Coordinates of C-alpha atoms and ligand atoms in Angstrom, one line a residue:
X1 CA 0.1 -0.2 0.2
X2 CA 2.2 3.1 -1.0
X3 CA 1.0 6.5 1.3
X4 CA -1.9 8.0 -0.3
X5 CA -4.1 3.7 0.0
X6 CA -3.3 4.4 2.8
X7 CA -4.7 7.5 4.1
X8 CA -7.3 6.5 1.3
X9 CA -7.7 3.5 4.2
X10 CA -8.1 5.6 7.4
X11 CA -10.8 7.5 6.1
X12 CA -13.0 4.5 4.9
X13 CA -12.4 3.2 8.2
X14 CA -13.2 7.2 9.6
X15 CA -14.0 7.0 14.3
X16 CA -17.0 8.9 14.5
X17 CA -16.7 12.3 15.4
X18 CA -19.3 13.4 17.3
X19 CA -21.5 11.7 20.2
X20 CA -24.8 10.6 20.3
X21 CA -26.0 14.1 21.1
X22 CA -24.9 15.6 18.4
X23 CA -21.3 16.8 20.6
X24 CA -17.7 17.0 18.9
X25 CA -15.0 15.2 21.5
X26 CA -12.8 17.9 21.8
X27 CA -10.4 15.1 23.6
X28 CA -7.6 15.0 20.8
X29 CA -7.4 18.1 19.0
X30 CA -3.8 20.0 19.2
X31 CA -4.1 23.4 20.7
X32 CA -3.5 24.9 17.5
X33 CA -7.0 23.3 16.4
X34 CA -9.1 23.6 19.4
X35 CA -7.9 27.3 20.0
X36 CA -9.1 28.0 16.0
X37 CA -12.4 25.5 16.4
X38 CA -13.0 27.7 19.7
X39 CA -12.5 30.9 18.0
X40 CA -15.1 30.5 15.6
X41 CA -17.6 30.8 18.4
X42 CA -15.9 34.5 20.0
X43 CA -14.1 32.0 23.0
X44 CA -10.2 34.3 23.0
X45 CA -7.6 31.8 22.7
X46 CA -6.6 32.5 26.1
X47 CA -9.6 30.9 27.3
X48 CA -9.0 27.6 25.2
X49 CA -5.7 27.3 26.2
X50 CA -7.1 27.6 30.0
X51 CA -9.6 24.8 29.4
X52 CA -6.6 22.3 27.3
X53 CA -4.9 22.0 30.8
X54 CA -8.0 21.4 32.2
X55 CA -8.4 18.6 30.1
X56 CA -4.3 17.0 29.8
X57 CA -3.2 19.0 33.3
X58 CA -5.4 18.4 35.6
X59 CA -8.0 15.4 34.1
X60 CA -11.2 16.4 34.9
X61 CA -14.4 14.8 33.0
X62 CA -16.3 17.9 32.1
X63 CA -16.7 21.4 31.7
X64 CA -18.3 22.2 34.9
X65 CA -15.1 21.0 36.9
X66 CA -13.0 24.0 35.1
X67 CA -12.4 27.0 38.3
X68 CA -11.7 29.2 35.8
X69 CA -14.0 29.4 33.2
X70 CA -17.1 31.7 33.2
X71 CA -20.1 30.1 34.2
X72 CA -21.8 31.1 30.5
X73 CA -18.8 29.9 28.7
X74 CA -18.8 26.5 30.9
X75 CA -23.1 26.5 28.9
X76 CA -21.8 27.3 25.8
X77 CA -19.0 25.2 25.9
X78 CA -21.4 22.0 27.6
X79 CA -23.9 22.2 24.6
X80 CA -21.6 21.9 21.7
X81 CA -18.7 20.0 23.2
X82 CA -17.8 16.9 25.0
X83 CA -14.1 15.7 27.0
X84 CA -15.8 12.5 28.5
X85 CA -14.7 9.5 28.5
X86 CA -16.1 6.1 27.0
X87 CA -18.4 3.8 29.4
X88 CA -16.7 0.8 31.2
X89 CA -18.4 -2.1 30.0
X90 CA -16.2 -4.4 32.7
X91 CA -13.4 -3.9 34.4
X92 CA -11.2 -7.3 35.0
X93 CA -8.7 -8.0 37.3
X94 CA -5.9 -10.5 37.4
X95 CA -4.2 -12.5 39.6
X96 CA -1.0 -10.7 38.9
X97 CA -2.6 -7.8 39.5
X98 CA -3.4 -7.1 35.3
X99 CA -6.0 -4.9 35.0
X100 CA -7.8 -5.0 31.7
X101 CA -10.5 -2.6 30.2
X102 CA -14.0 -3.2 27.7
X103 CA -14.8 0.4 27.0
X104 CA -17.6 1.2 25.1
X105 CA -16.9 4.1 22.9
X106 CA -19.9 6.2 21.5
X107 CA -20.8 4.4 19.0
X108 CA -21.6 1.5 21.6
X109 CA -18.4 -0.5 19.6
X110 CA -15.9 -2.0 21.7
X111 CA -12.1 -1.4 22.7
X112 CA -9.7 -3.4 25.5
X113 CA -6.8 -1.6 27.2
X114 CA -4.8 -3.4 29.5
X115 CA -2.2 -2.0 32.5
X116 CA 0.6 -4.0 33.3
X117 CA 2.3 -3.4 36.7
X118 CA 5.4 -4.6 37.3
X119 CA 8.0 -4.3 39.7
X120 CA 10.2 -0.5 38.5
X121 CA 7.2 0.6 35.5
X122 CA 4.0 -0.2 35.1
X123 CA 2.4 -0.6 31.9
X124 CA -0.5 0.1 29.8
X125 CA -1.1 -1.8 26.1
X126 CA -3.3 0.3 24.1
X127 CA -5.7 -0.1 21.2
X128 CA -5.2 1.5 18.1
X129 CA -8.3 -0.1 15.6
X130 CA -11.2 -2.7 16.2
X131 CA -10.3 -5.3 14.5
X132 CA -7.5 -5.3 12.0
X133 CA -7.3 -5.3 8.8
X134 CA -4.3 -8.3 8.3
X135 CA -4.5 -11.4 9.3
X136 CA -1.6 -13.4 10.9
X137 CA -2.3 -16.0 11.1
X138 CA -1.1 -16.7 15.3
X139 CA -3.6 -13.8 16.3
X140 CA -6.9 -13.9 17.3
X141 CA -7.1 -10.2 16.4
X142 CA -6.7 -10.7 13.5
X143 CA -9.3 -13.0 13.0
X144 CA -11.3 -10.6 13.5
X145 CA -12.8 -7.9 10.2
X146 CA -11.4 -4.6 11.5
X147 CA -14.4 -2.8 12.0
X148 CA -13.1 0.7 11.9
X149 CA -10.7 2.8 13.2
X150 CA -10.1 4.5 16.7
X151 CA -10.2 8.5 16.8
X152 CA -7.2 10.6 18.0
X153 CA -10.1 11.0 21.2
X154 CA -10.3 7.5 21.7
X155 CA -6.6 6.6 21.6
X156 CA -5.8 9.3 24.5
X157 CA -9.3 8.6 26.1
X158 CA -8.2 4.8 26.8
X159 CA -5.2 6.8 27.9
X160 CA -7.2 9.2 30.3
X161 CA -9.2 6.7 31.9
X162 CA -6.2 4.5 33.4
X163 CA -4.4 7.8 35.1
X164 CA -8.5 8.7 35.8
X165 CA -8.5 4.8 37.5
X166 CA -4.8 5.0 38.8
X167 CA -5.8 8.3 40.1
X168 CA -2.5 10.2 38.6
X169 CA -3.1 13.2 37.3
X170 CA -0.6 15.6 38.3
X171 CA -4.1 17.6 39.5
X172 CA -4.2 14.8 42.2
X173 CA -0.5 14.9 44.0
X174 CA 0.6 12.0 41.6
X175 CA 5.4 12.5 40.6
X176 CA 6.8 11.3 38.2
X177 CA 8.7 8.8 40.9
X178 CA 5.7 8.2 42.4
X179 CA 3.7 6.3 39.7
X180 CA 2.0 3.3 39.0
X181 CA 1.2 3.8 34.8
X182 CA 4.6 5.3 33.7
X183 CA 5.0 3.6 30.2
X184 CA 2.8 3.1 27.0
X185 CA 2.6 0.5 24.3
X186 CA 0.8 0.7 20.6
X187 CA 0.2 -3.3 21.0
X188 CA -3.6 -3.7 22.1
X189 CA -5.7 -4.6 19.1
X190 CA -4.6 -3.4 15.4
X191 CA -2.3 -1.9 13.2
X192 CA -1.0 1.0 14.6
X193 CA 0.6 2.0 11.3
X194 CA -2.9 1.5 9.0
X195 CA -4.0 4.7 11.1
X196 CA -1.0 6.7 11.1
X197 CA -2.6 9.8 11.5
X198 CA -5.1 9.3 14.6
X199 CA -2.1 7.5 16.4
X200 CA 0.0 10.9 15.1
X201 CA -2.1 13.6 16.7
X202 CA -2.6 11.2 20.0
X203 CA 0.7 10.1 20.6
X204 CA 1.9 14.2 19.6
X205 CA -0.6 15.3 22.6
X206 CA 1.3 12.2 24.9
X207 CA 4.5 13.6 24.9
X208 CA 3.3 17.3 24.6
X209 CA 4.9 18.6 28.3
X210 CA 1.9 20.9 28.2
X211 CA -0.3 17.6 27.7
X212 CA -0.5 14.8 28.9
X213 CA 3.3 15.2 29.5
X214 CA 4.4 11.4 28.8
X215 CA 7.9 11.6 27.3
X216 CA 9.1 9.2 23.5
X217 CA 11.4 7.6 25.2
X218 CA 8.3 5.7 27.6
X219 CA 6.3 5.1 24.9
X220 CA 6.6 2.1 22.1
X221 CA 4.6 1.8 19.1
X222 CA 4.4 -1.2 17.5
X223 CA 4.0 -2.3 13.3
X224 CA 3.6 -5.7 11.8
X225 CA 6.0 -4.0 9.6
X226 CA 4.1 -1.1 7.3
X227 CA 7.3 -0.3 6.2
X228 CA 6.7 3.1 4.1
X229 CA 5.1 4.7 7.4
X230 CA 7.9 2.8 9.3
X231 CA 10.2 6.0 8.1
X232 CA 7.9 8.5 8.5
X233 CA 7.3 7.2 11.9
X234 CA 11.1 7.8 12.8
X235 CA 11.0 11.5 11.4
X236 CA 7.8 12.5 13.1
X237 CA 7.2 10.9 16.7
X238 CA 10.5 9.3 17.1
X239 CA 8.9 7.4 19.3
X240 CA 10.6 3.9 20.4
X241 CA 9.5 1.2 17.7
X242 CA 8.6 -2.2 18.2
X243 CA 8.5 -4.9 14.6
X244 CA 6.8 -7.9 15.1
X245 CA 8.9 -9.7 12.9
X246 CA 8.2 -13.5 14.0
X247 CA 10.0 -15.4 11.0
X248 CA 13.1 -14.9 9.8
X249 CA 12.0 -15.6 6.2
X250 CA 10.7 -14.4 3.5
X251 CA 8.6 -17.7 2.7
X252 CA 8.2 -18.5 6.3
X253 CA 7.0 -14.4 7.6
X254 CA 4.9 -14.5 4.6
X255 CA 3.0 -18.2 4.8
X256 CA 2.2 -16.7 8.6
X257 CA 1.6 -12.4 8.5
X258 CA 0.6 -11.8 4.8
X259 CA 1.3 -7.9 5.0
X260 CA 5.5 -9.5 3.9
X261 CA 4.1 -9.9 0.5
X262 CA 4.1 -6.4 0.1
X263 CA 6.7 -5.9 2.2
X264 CA 9.4 -8.3 2.7
X265 CA 12.0 -8.7 5.3
X266 CA 14.9 -7.3 3.1
X267 CA 12.6 -3.7 2.8
X268 CA 11.6 -3.9 6.0
X269 CA 15.0 -4.4 7.7
X270 CA 16.6 -2.0 5.5
X271 CA 13.1 1.1 7.4
X272 CA 14.4 -0.6 11.0
X273 CA 18.3 0.8 8.9
X274 CA 17.1 3.8 8.7
X275 CA 15.0 4.3 11.8
X276 CA 16.2 7.9 13.8
X277 CA 17.5 5.5 16.5
X278 CA 18.6 8.6 19.9
X279 CA 21.6 6.9 21.7
X280 CA 20.3 4.2 23.9
X281 CA 17.8 3.6 22.1
X282 CA 17.3 -0.1 20.5
X283 CA 14.6 -2.0 18.4
X284 CA 12.4 -4.1 19.9
X285 CA 12.0 -7.2 18.3
X286 CA 8.8 -9.5 18.2
X287 CA 9.6 -13.0 18.4
X288 CA 6.6 -16.0 18.7
X289 CA 7.6 -19.0 19.3
X290 CA 5.9 -21.0 17.4
X291 CA 6.0 -25.1 17.3
X292 CA 7.9 -26.5 14.8
X293 CA 7.3 -23.6 12.8
X294 CA 10.4 -20.9 13.4
X295 CA 11.2 -22.2 17.3
X296 CA 15.1 -24.2 15.9
X297 CA 18.6 -23.4 17.2
X298 CA 18.9 -22.2 12.7
X299 CA 16.4 -19.7 13.1
X300 CA 18.0 -18.6 16.3
X301 CA 21.1 -18.1 14.2
X302 CA 18.8 -16.6 11.3
X303 CA 17.6 -14.4 13.7
X304 CA 20.9 -12.8 14.9
X305 CA 22.3 -12.9 11.0
X306 CA 19.2 -10.5 9.7
X307 CA 19.5 -8.0 13.1
X308 CA 22.8 -8.3 12.5
X309 CA 24.7 -4.5 14.2
X310 CA 21.0 -3.2 14.3
X311 CA 21.0 -2.0 18.2
X312 CA 19.1 -5.0 19.3
X313 CA 16.0 -6.5 21.4
X314 CA 14.8 -9.7 20.6
X315 CA 10.9 -9.7 22.6
X316 CA 10.8 -13.8 22.8
X317 CA 6.8 -13.4 23.3
X318 CA 5.7 -17.8 23.6
X319 CA 2.8 -18.3 22.3
X320 CA -0.6 -17.5 23.7
X321 CA -3.1 -20.2 22.8
X322 CA -6.8 -19.6 21.5
X323 CA -9.4 -21.9 20.2
X324 CA -8.6 -23.1 16.7
X325 CA -5.2 -21.1 16.2
X326 CA -3.5 -24.1 14.9
X327 CA -0.5 -22.9 16.1
X328 CA 1.2 -24.6 20.1
X329 CA 3.6 -23.3 22.2
X330 CA 7.5 -24.0 22.0
X331 CA 8.4 -26.4 24.9
X332 CA 9.9 -23.9 27.8
X333 CA 13.1 -25.7 27.3
X334 CA 13.2 -25.5 23.2
X335 CA 12.4 -21.5 24.0
X336 CA 15.6 -21.4 26.8
X337 CA 18.0 -22.7 24.2
X338 CA 16.7 -20.5 21.1
X339 CA 17.3 -17.2 23.4
X340 CA 20.4 -18.8 24.9
X341 CA 21.7 -18.9 21.3
X342 CA 20.6 -15.1 21.1
X343 CA 22.1 -14.0 23.7
X344 CA 26.2 -15.7 23.7
X345 CA 25.9 -14.1 20.2
X346 CA 25.8 -10.9 22.7
X347 CA 21.6 -9.8 21.6
X348 CA 19.4 -9.1 24.6
X349 CA 16.6 -11.8 24.6
X350 CA 14.1 -12.0 27.3
X351 CA 11.7 -14.2 27.3
X352 CA 8.2 -12.5 28.3
X353 CA 6.3 -13.2 31.5
X354 CA 3.1 -13.8 29.9
X355 CA 0.6 -11.4 31.7
X356 CA -2.9 -10.9 32.6
X357 CA -3.5 -14.9 31.0
X358 CA -6.7 -15.4 33.5
X359 CA -8.0 -12.6 31.8
X360 CA -7.5 -13.1 28.4
X361 CA -5.4 -10.2 28.5
X362 CA -2.6 -11.3 27.0
X363 CA -0.8 -11.1 23.7
X364 CA -3.2 -11.7 21.1
X365 CA -5.6 -12.9 23.0
X366 CA -7.4 -9.2 22.9
X367 CA -10.3 -10.9 20.1
X368 CA -11.7 -12.7 22.6
X369 CA -13.0 -11.3 25.4
X370 CA -14.9 -8.5 23.4
X371 CA -16.5 -11.2 21.2
X372 CA -17.1 -13.1 24.4
X373 CA -19.2 -10.3 26.0
X374 CA -21.2 -8.8 23.1
X375 CA -22.3 -12.7 22.7
X376 CA -23.4 -13.0 25.4
X377 CA -26.0 -10.0 24.9
Ligands
SAH401 N1 -0.9 -5.1 14.7 C1 0.7 -4.5 15.7 C2 0.6 -3.6 16.6 C3 -0.5 -5.6 17.8 S1 0.9 -6.1 18.7 C4 1.5 -5.4 15.4 O1 1.4 -6.6 14.9 O2 3.2 -5.7 15.9 C5 0.6 -7.4 19.5 C6 2.5 -8.0 20.1 O3 1.2 -9.3 19.7 C7 3.0 -8.4 18.3 O4 3.5 -8.6 18.0 C8 2.1 -9.8 17.8 O5 2.9 -10.4 16.9 C9 2.0 -10.3 19.1 N2 0.6 -11.7 19.0 C10 -0.3 -11.5 17.9 N3 -1.0 -13.2 18.3 C11 0.2 -13.5 19.4 C12 -0.9 -14.7 20.3 N4 -1.5 -15.6 19.7 N5 0.0 -14.7 20.9 C13 1.8 -14.6 21.0 N6 2.3 -12.9 20.9 C14 1.0 -12.7 20.1
SF4_402 FE1 -3.0 -7.7 13.6 FE2 -0.8 -6.8 14.7 FE3 -3.2 -9.8 15.0 FE4 -0.9 -9.1 12.2 S1 -0.5 -9.2 15.4 S2 -2.9 -9.1 12.8 S3 -1.4 -6.9 12.5 S4 -3.0 -7.2 15.6

């Protein structure tokens, strides 16, 4: 897909902008867009800046809470616009502390967001689309046809919702050092680079010091390998990049990840070599361990060769099974032997712990839960 056809694709699957009452959500507009929009209604620029501050720094959910905005202006804003959050359809808490929310959007669509606490950090796994147009064979999300893209506001709302629940807005006294929620990974449902405009808009507000103020070093975008957009992402956002690699030759990769037919491995690896990396930053390669498919010693050697001298970390992900997948997870001894080959070649290759498995919140399991709940109705 070319740059322009990705833009067309984004339009076809666009998110609705207004809620059931016809009110436009202000979340997701850049500061300049917000100023310009409100200016059309004679709201002066300094007021728009105050509104922005209340939304992103204080985390308020209604105009009524905006202390320094005049009463009649609040009433006007309330009439035309909203800054609300999606409703929480379900919240599930795993025994390991992982929390998974199924959030209901304005048009009734559901999206999943997962918070994964660890000793030294807390990571929010954010979705970019409802479903996915790509059909990676091992991924449950890939069996759900794309319903639509998420709007920038819906991507931000997942993050703002987590701040609400964890009570980590600066106004609640949460300090940088004392926060539970520190990192964002765009690794939920969907392919973020097939919804690039909305993802970029949302992440720019995340990274803005006057916005959600989350450093680009703490944000990772994962892609199945949409080569033309990787470069754009590097130039415009320069967040950490994760590549879902999963195979070391074109035959196997095209079989399990059809996007490889469009963007084969040599183009993908070139895009990785060209990605702008600050000193000490690395590209993460995700590699799902599939028994008898991609887990031999030879595969490990080929993986090391493929990565070459790209500054890299390889996340070995035990395959999370789902009904009818047709795959099995490699045995633990096999995964360890695979990891050892990589480590002996000087490659950092942790085996990713499966988190939130008991609530179907692990990688590649995200579709199942929402389907189940939707089916219950
Ligand atoms: N579409 C993007 C973002 C989703 S990230 C991408 O593919 O990168 C989700 C990660 O989980 C990806 O690395 C994906 O390959 C991996 N994954 C998908 N299904 C999985 C499964 N069943 N078990 C383990 N990992 C899986
Ligand atoms: Fe889509 Fe990523 Fe799943 Fe592939 S692995 S189907 S790109 S969500």
